[in-house]
C-alpha cells in the first residue's frame, strides 16, 4: 500500500476532506493531536478498527481511545454520563484528558478490547478536530507507532514506523505536549487515574475531589515491580511500552547521577551507550548525551524524541536521570519507568 502524505497547516485546508473520505471508506489516517500523533479509523466499524491493530501489530486486548469532536457523540458512545463526567468534560475538553465510561451498544467490542467500558477524549488540536468533524464519525485512535515503540511526536516518526502499512499521514508539524493524554476511569464510584498526563491529579481533584491512583502508577509498586497474576486496569499498561530498542536504566534519584553513571559505564564497555540528563551542556566520553530539558514541559516534549534518536543511532544501553514528579514530570517518569520495564503483566 502506498502511504499518502498530506501536509496540512490550517484546519480549513481542503486536504482535510481527502483524509476524512479515507476514514469514511473504512481506511486508516494518522493525524496530529496536541499530545502525540494518533492512528485513526471509524470507531463504529469493527472492520476498520481491526485494521489499526494489524497495522500497529497491537494485541487485540489493548483497547483504543475514541476521539470525538462534540459532546453529543459522547452520549452515543457511553452510558451513565453523570454530573462528575460532565464537570470534567466542561473543564478539560477539548484537551488531553481521556475519560473511561461505561460503553453503549453502538461501540464494537473490538474498539474496547472486549471491555464493557470505552475510553473517550475530545482533542484540542484544530486539525484533529476538523478531521473528526468532516469524517462525521467518532475516530478510534491509538498512538501512531508500531506496538511497543515510543509514541510519535511528528509525521516523520509515524512514517518511519507505518509507511506502507496505512493509507494516509497528515503532517501537521510537531505535537506540543509530547506525551499521551491523562486517562481517568470514571466508570465506577471512585474515579481512578490510569495514566498520568498533562492534566494533573491536582487539577482533576480541584473539580471532582479525591481520586484514586491505579496501583501500577504508584511509585512503590513500580519500584518493586509488579508480579504476575495482577490484572492491569488499563490493559495497555501491562505491556512494555514506549521503549527504545536498547536496554533502559533509570536512575530515580537524580543527585549523584554522574557518579552513578561513572560506576555503571565500565559494565557496558563494548556497548553503545546513550545518556539522558537534565544537566545542560554535559558531555561524556564514549556516550551519546542528550539534554532532557529545563522544565517538565520540555522533558515531555523531548522524551520520545530522544528515545527515537537513540534508536536511529543504534544506542544499546540508555541511562536516564530521573526528574521531579511535579506537573508533567509525573507523566514523563511514568513513561520512562515503563520503558525501563519495571512492569510485568
Ligand atoms: O494522547 C493520547 O491519548 C493519544 C492520542 C492519539 O489521543 N492516544 C493514545 O492511545 O495514547 P494509546 O492506544 O496509545 O493508549 C491508550 C491507552 C491504552 O493503555 C489502553 O489500554 C487504555 O488507553 N484504554 C483504552 N480504553 C480503555 C478502557 N476502556 N479502559 C481502560 N483503559 C483503556
Ligand atoms: Mg500508545
Coordinates of C-alpha atoms and ligand atoms in Angstrom, one line a residue:
X1 CA 0.0 0.0 0.0
X2 CA 1.3 3.5 -0.8
X3 CA 1.0 5.9 2.1
X4 CA -0.2 9.3 1.1
X5 CA 1.2 12.3 3.0
X6 CA -0.9 15.4 3.3
X7 CA 0.9 18.4 4.6
X8 CA -1.8 20.5 6.4
X9 CA -1.1 23.7 8.4
X10 CA -4.6 25.1 8.9
X11 CA -7.8 23.2 9.8
X12 CA -9.6 24.8 6.9
X13 CA -7.3 23.3 4.3
X14 CA -9.4 21.3 1.9
X15 CA -7.0 18.4 2.0
X16 CA -8.7 17.5 5.3
X17 CA -11.6 16.3 3.2
X18 CA -9.3 13.8 1.4
X19 CA -8.3 12.4 4.8
X20 CA -12.0 12.4 6.1
X21 CA -13.0 10.4 3.0
X22 CA -10.4 7.8 3.7
X23 CA -11.8 7.4 7.2
X24 CA -15.3 7.2 5.8
X25 CA -14.4 4.5 3.3
X26 CA -13.0 2.5 6.2
X27 CA -9.3 3.0 6.0
X28 CA -6.6 4.5 8.2
X29 CA -5.3 8.0 8.7
X30 CA -2.5 9.1 11.0
X31 CA -3.1 12.6 12.3
X32 CA -1.6 15.1 14.8
X33 CA -3.2 15.8 18.2
X34 CA -1.9 18.1 20.9
X35 CA -0.3 15.1 22.7
X36 CA 1.1 12.7 20.1
X37 CA 0.1 11.5 16.6
X38 CA -2.9 9.1 16.5
X39 CA -3.7 6.4 14.0
X40 CA -7.4 6.8 13.3
X41 CA -10.2 4.7 11.9
X42 CA -14.0 4.9 12.1
X43 CA -14.6 3.8 15.8
X44 CA -18.0 2.4 15.0
X45 CA -16.8 0.0 12.3
X46 CA -15.3 -3.2 13.6
X47 CA -13.8 -3.9 10.2
X48 CA -12.0 -0.5 10.1
X49 CA -10.8 -0.7 13.7
X50 CA -9.4 -4.2 13.1
X51 CA -7.0 -2.6 10.5
X52 CA -5.5 -0.4 13.3
X53 CA -4.5 -3.5 15.3
X54 CA -3.0 -5.1 12.2
X55 CA -1.1 -2.0 11.0
X56 CA 0.4 -1.4 14.5
X57 CA 0.9 -5.1 15.3
X58 CA -1.0 -4.3 18.5
X59 CA -2.5 -7.1 20.6
X60 CA -6.3 -7.2 20.3
X61 CA -6.9 -7.0 24.0
X62 CA -5.4 -3.5 24.2
X63 CA -8.3 -1.1 23.8
X64 CA -8.3 2.1 21.8
X65 CA -9.3 5.7 22.7
X66 CA -12.2 7.1 20.8
X67 CA -11.8 10.7 19.7
X68 CA -14.9 12.9 19.4
X69 CA -15.5 16.5 18.1
X70 CA -18.7 17.2 20.1
X71 CA -20.4 16.2 23.3
X72 CA -23.4 14.6 21.6
X73 CA -21.1 11.9 20.4
X74 CA -20.2 11.0 24.0
X75 CA -23.8 10.2 24.8
X76 CA -23.9 8.0 21.7
X77 CA -20.8 6.1 22.8
X78 CA -21.3 5.9 26.5
X79 CA -23.9 5.2 29.2
X80 CA -24.1 6.7 32.6
X81 CA -22.5 10.1 31.8
X82 CA -23.2 11.7 35.2
X83 CA -22.5 15.1 36.7
X84 CA -18.9 14.2 37.6
X85 CA -18.1 13.3 33.9
X86 CA -19.9 16.3 32.7
X87 CA -17.8 18.6 35.0
X88 CA -14.6 17.0 33.7
X89 CA -15.6 17.5 30.1
X90 CA -16.7 21.1 30.7
X91 CA -13.4 21.9 32.5
X92 CA -10.8 20.0 30.4
X93 CA -12.3 19.4 26.9
X94 CA -11.2 19.9 24.3
X95 CA -7.9 18.7 25.7
X96 CA -5.6 16.0 26.9
X97 CA -7.9 14.1 29.3
X98 CA -9.4 10.7 28.3
X99 CA -12.4 9.5 30.3
X100 CA -13.2 5.9 30.7
X101 CA -17.0 5.4 30.8
X102 CA -19.5 2.5 30.5
X103 CA -19.8 1.8 26.8
X104 CA -23.0 1.8 24.8
X105 CA -24.1 -1.0 22.4
X106 CA -23.0 1.2 19.4
X107 CA -19.3 0.7 20.1
X108 CA -18.0 -2.5 18.6
X109 CA -16.3 -4.8 21.1
X110 CA -13.0 -4.8 19.1
X111 CA -12.7 -1.0 19.8
X112 CA -12.7 -1.6 23.5
X113 CA -10.6 -4.7 23.5
X114 CA -13.7 -6.6 24.8
X115 CA -14.2 -4.4 27.8
X116 CA -17.6 -3.1 29.0
X117 CA -16.1 0.4 29.1
X118 CA -14.9 2.9 26.4
X119 CA -12.2 5.5 26.6
X120 CA -13.2 8.8 25.1
X121 CA -11.4 12.1 24.5
X122 CA -12.0 15.3 22.6
X123 CA -8.7 16.5 21.3
X124 CA -7.8 20.2 21.3
X125 CA -5.7 20.1 18.1
X126 CA -7.5 22.0 15.4
X127 CA -6.6 19.6 12.6
X128 CA -7.7 16.6 14.7
X129 CA -10.9 18.3 15.5
X130 CA -11.6 19.2 11.8
X131 CA -10.8 15.6 10.7
X132 CA -13.4 14.1 13.2
X133 CA -15.9 16.7 12.2
X134 CA -15.6 16.2 8.5
X135 CA -15.5 12.4 8.8
X136 CA -18.8 12.7 10.7
X137 CA -17.9 9.7 12.9
X138 CA -16.0 9.2 16.2
X139 CA -12.4 8.2 15.4
X140 CA -10.7 5.4 17.3
X141 CA -7.0 6.2 17.5
X142 CA -4.1 4.8 19.5
X143 CA -0.7 6.4 19.2
X144 CA 0.5 6.1 15.6
X145 CA 3.6 4.0 16.3
X146 CA 4.3 0.3 15.9
X147 CA 3.4 -1.5 19.1
X148 CA 5.9 -1.1 21.8
X149 CA 7.8 1.7 20.2
X150 CA 7.9 5.3 21.5
X151 CA 4.8 7.4 20.6
X152 CA 5.3 9.6 17.5
X153 CA 5.5 13.4 18.0
X154 CA 5.9 14.3 14.3
X155 CA 4.9 12.9 10.9
X156 CA 8.4 11.6 10.3
X157 CA 8.2 9.3 13.3
X158 CA 4.9 8.0 12.0
X159 CA 6.4 7.5 8.5
X160 CA 9.3 5.6 10.0
X161 CA 7.0 3.0 11.7
X162 CA 4.0 2.8 9.4
X163 CA 5.0 3.7 5.8
X164 CA 3.4 1.2 3.5
X165 CA 1.1 -0.1 6.3
X166 CA -1.5 2.7 6.4
X167 CA -3.3 4.9 3.8
X168 CA -2.5 8.4 4.8
X169 CA -0.5 10.6 7.2
X170 CA -1.5 14.1 7.9
X171 CA 1.7 16.1 8.5
X172 CA 0.6 18.9 10.9
X173 CA 4.0 19.6 12.4
X174 CA 5.4 18.6 15.9
X175 CA 2.9 18.0 18.7
X176 CA 3.1 20.5 21.6
X177 CA 2.7 18.3 24.7
X178 CA 4.7 15.2 23.6
X179 CA 3.3 12.6 25.9
X180 CA -0.1 10.9 25.7
X181 CA -3.3 12.1 27.5
X182 CA -4.2 11.6 31.1
X183 CA -6.6 8.7 31.4
X184 CA -9.2 8.8 34.2
X185 CA -11.6 5.9 34.8
X186 CA -15.0 7.3 35.8
X187 CA -17.0 4.2 35.1
X188 CA -17.4 3.3 38.8
X189 CA -18.0 5.2 42.0
X190 CA -14.3 6.1 42.7
X191 CA -12.5 7.8 39.9
X192 CA -9.2 6.2 39.2
X193 CA -6.2 7.7 37.4
X194 CA -5.0 5.1 34.9
X195 CA -2.3 7.1 33.2
X196 CA -0.7 10.4 34.2
X197 CA -0.5 13.1 31.5
X198 CA -0.7 16.9 31.1
X199 CA -3.9 17.2 33.1
X200 CA -2.6 16.5 36.6
X201 CA -4.2 14.8 39.6
X202 CA -4.3 18.1 41.4
X203 CA -6.2 19.8 38.5
X204 CA -8.7 16.9 38.5
X205 CA -9.2 16.8 42.3
X206 CA -10.0 20.5 42.3
X207 CA -13.0 19.7 40.2
X208 CA -14.3 16.4 41.5
X209 CA -12.5 15.8 44.8
X210 CA -10.2 13.0 45.7
X211 CA -9.3 10.4 43.1
X212 CA -7.5 7.0 43.4
X213 CA -4.2 6.3 41.7
X214 CA -4.0 3.0 39.9
X215 CA -1.6 0.7 41.6
X216 CA 0.5 0.4 38.5
X217 CA 1.1 4.1 38.7
X218 CA 2.0 4.3 42.4
X219 CA 5.7 4.8 42.7
X220 CA 6.3 2.0 45.2
X221 CA 4.5 -0.5 43.0
X222 CA 6.8 0.4 40.2
X223 CA 10.0 0.2 42.1
X224 CA 9.2 -3.2 43.4
X225 CA 7.9 -4.4 40.0
X226 CA 4.5 -6.0 39.6
X227 CA 4.3 -9.7 39.8
X228 CA 2.2 -11.9 37.6
X229 CA -1.4 -12.6 38.4
X230 CA -2.4 -8.9 38.8
X231 CA -4.9 -7.8 36.2
X232 CA -3.9 -4.4 34.7
X233 CA -6.8 -2.0 34.8
X234 CA -5.8 -0.1 31.6
X235 CA -5.0 -3.2 29.7
X236 CA -2.3 -1.5 27.7
X237 CA -0.4 -0.9 30.9
X238 CA 0.7 -4.5 31.3
X239 CA 2.8 -4.3 28.1
X240 CA 6.3 -3.0 27.9
X241 CA 5.8 0.4 26.2
X242 CA 7.2 3.5 24.8
X243 CA 10.6 1.9 24.8
X244 CA 13.7 2.4 22.6
X245 CA 15.3 -0.7 21.3
X246 CA 18.1 -0.5 23.8
X247 CA 18.1 -1.5 27.5
X248 CA 16.9 1.4 29.7
X249 CA 18.4 2.1 33.1
X250 CA 16.5 4.7 35.1
X251 CA 18.3 6.3 38.0
X252 CA 15.4 7.6 40.0
X253 CA 17.5 9.6 42.5
X254 CA 18.9 12.4 40.4
X255 CA 21.5 13.6 42.9
X256 CA 24.9 11.9 42.3
X257 CA 23.7 11.0 38.8
X258 CA 27.1 11.4 37.2
X259 CA 28.9 9.5 39.9
X260 CA 26.4 6.6 39.3
X261 CA 26.9 6.9 35.6
X262 CA 30.7 6.6 36.0
X263 CA 30.2 3.4 38.1
X264 CA 27.8 1.9 35.6
X265 CA 29.7 2.6 32.4
X266 CA 32.6 0.1 32.8
X267 CA 29.9 -2.7 32.7
X268 CA 29.0 -1.7 29.2
X269 CA 32.4 -1.1 27.6
X270 CA 31.5 -2.8 24.3
X271 CA 28.1 -1.3 24.0
X272 CA 26.8 1.9 22.5
X273 CA 25.6 4.0 25.5
X274 CA 23.1 6.9 25.5
X275 CA 22.6 9.2 28.5
X276 CA 19.5 11.4 29.1
X277 CA 20.2 14.1 31.6
X278 CA 18.8 17.3 33.0
X279 CA 22.2 18.9 33.2
X280 CA 22.6 21.1 30.1
X281 CA 25.7 21.0 28.0
X282 CA 27.1 17.9 29.6
X283 CA 29.4 15.6 27.5
X284 CA 30.7 12.2 28.4
X285 CA 33.4 10.4 26.6
X286 CA 32.2 7.4 24.5
X287 CA 28.5 8.1 25.1
X288 CA 25.7 10.0 23.3
X289 CA 24.5 12.6 25.8
X290 CA 21.1 14.2 25.4
X291 CA 19.6 17.1 27.4
X292 CA 16.1 16.2 28.5
X293 CA 15.1 19.9 29.1
X294 CA 14.9 22.5 31.8
X295 CA 11.2 22.2 32.6
X296 CA 8.8 19.3 32.9
X297 CA 7.1 20.7 29.8
X298 CA 10.3 20.5 27.8
X299 CA 11.1 17.0 29.2
X300 CA 7.7 15.8 28.0
X301 CA 8.3 17.2 24.5
X302 CA 11.7 15.6 24.3
X303 CA 11.5 12.2 25.9
X304 CA 10.0 10.2 23.0
X305 CA 12.0 12.2 20.5
X306 CA 15.3 11.3 22.3
X307 CA 14.2 7.6 22.5
X308 CA 13.7 7.6 18.8
X309 CA 17.0 9.4 18.2
X310 CA 18.7 6.7 20.2
X311 CA 17.1 4.0 18.0
X312 CA 18.4 5.7 14.9
X313 CA 21.9 5.9 16.4
X314 CA 21.8 2.3 17.5
X315 CA 22.1 3.0 21.2
X316 CA 22.1 -0.3 23.1
X317 CA 22.0 1.0 26.7
X318 CA 20.1 4.2 27.7
X319 CA 20.8 5.7 31.1
X320 CA 18.1 8.1 32.2
X321 CA 18.3 10.7 35.0
X322 CA 15.1 10.8 37.0
X323 CA 13.2 14.1 37.3
X324 CA 10.9 15.6 39.8
X325 CA 7.3 14.3 39.5
X326 CA 5.7 17.8 39.6
X327 CA 3.2 18.6 36.9
X328 CA 4.1 16.9 33.6
X329 CA 7.2 15.3 35.4
X330 CA 4.8 12.6 36.7
X331 CA 3.9 11.7 33.1
X332 CA 7.5 11.7 31.9
X333 CA 8.6 9.5 34.8
X334 CA 5.7 7.1 34.2
X335 CA 6.8 6.6 30.6
X336 CA 10.4 6.2 31.5
X337 CA 9.6 3.6 34.2
X338 CA 7.6 1.6 31.6
X339 CA 10.4 1.8 29.1
X340 CA 12.7 0.6 31.9
X341 CA 10.4 -2.4 32.0
X342 CA 9.5 -2.3 35.7
X343 CA 6.0 -3.6 34.9
X344 CA 5.2 -7.2 34.3
X345 CA 1.7 -8.4 33.4
Ligands
LIG1 O1 -3.0 11.3 23.9 C1 -3.5 10.2 23.7 O2 -4.2 9.6 24.5 C2 -3.1 9.6 22.3 C3 -3.7 10.4 21.2 C4 -3.6 9.8 19.9 O3 -5.0 10.8 21.5 N1 -3.6 8.2 22.2 C5 -3.1 7.2 22.9 O4 -3.6 5.9 22.7 O5 -2.1 7.3 23.7 P1 -2.9 4.6 23.1 O6 -3.7 3.5 22.5 O7 -1.5 4.6 22.7 O8 -3.2 4.5 24.6 C6 -4.4 4.2 25.1 C7 -4.4 3.6 26.5 C8 -4.0 2.2 26.5 O9 -3.1 1.9 27.5 C9 -5.3 1.4 26.8 O10 -5.1 0.3 27.5 C10 -6.1 2.5 27.5 O11 -5.8 3.7 26.9 N2 -7.5 2.3 27.4 C11 -8.3 2.4 26.3 N3 -9.6 2.0 26.5 C12 -9.6 1.7 27.8 C13 -10.7 1.3 28.7 N4 -11.9 1.1 28.2 N5 -10.4 1.0 30.0 C14 -9.1 1.2 30.4 N6 -8.1 1.6 29.7 C15 -8.3 1.9 28.4
LIG2 MG1 0.4 4.0 22.5

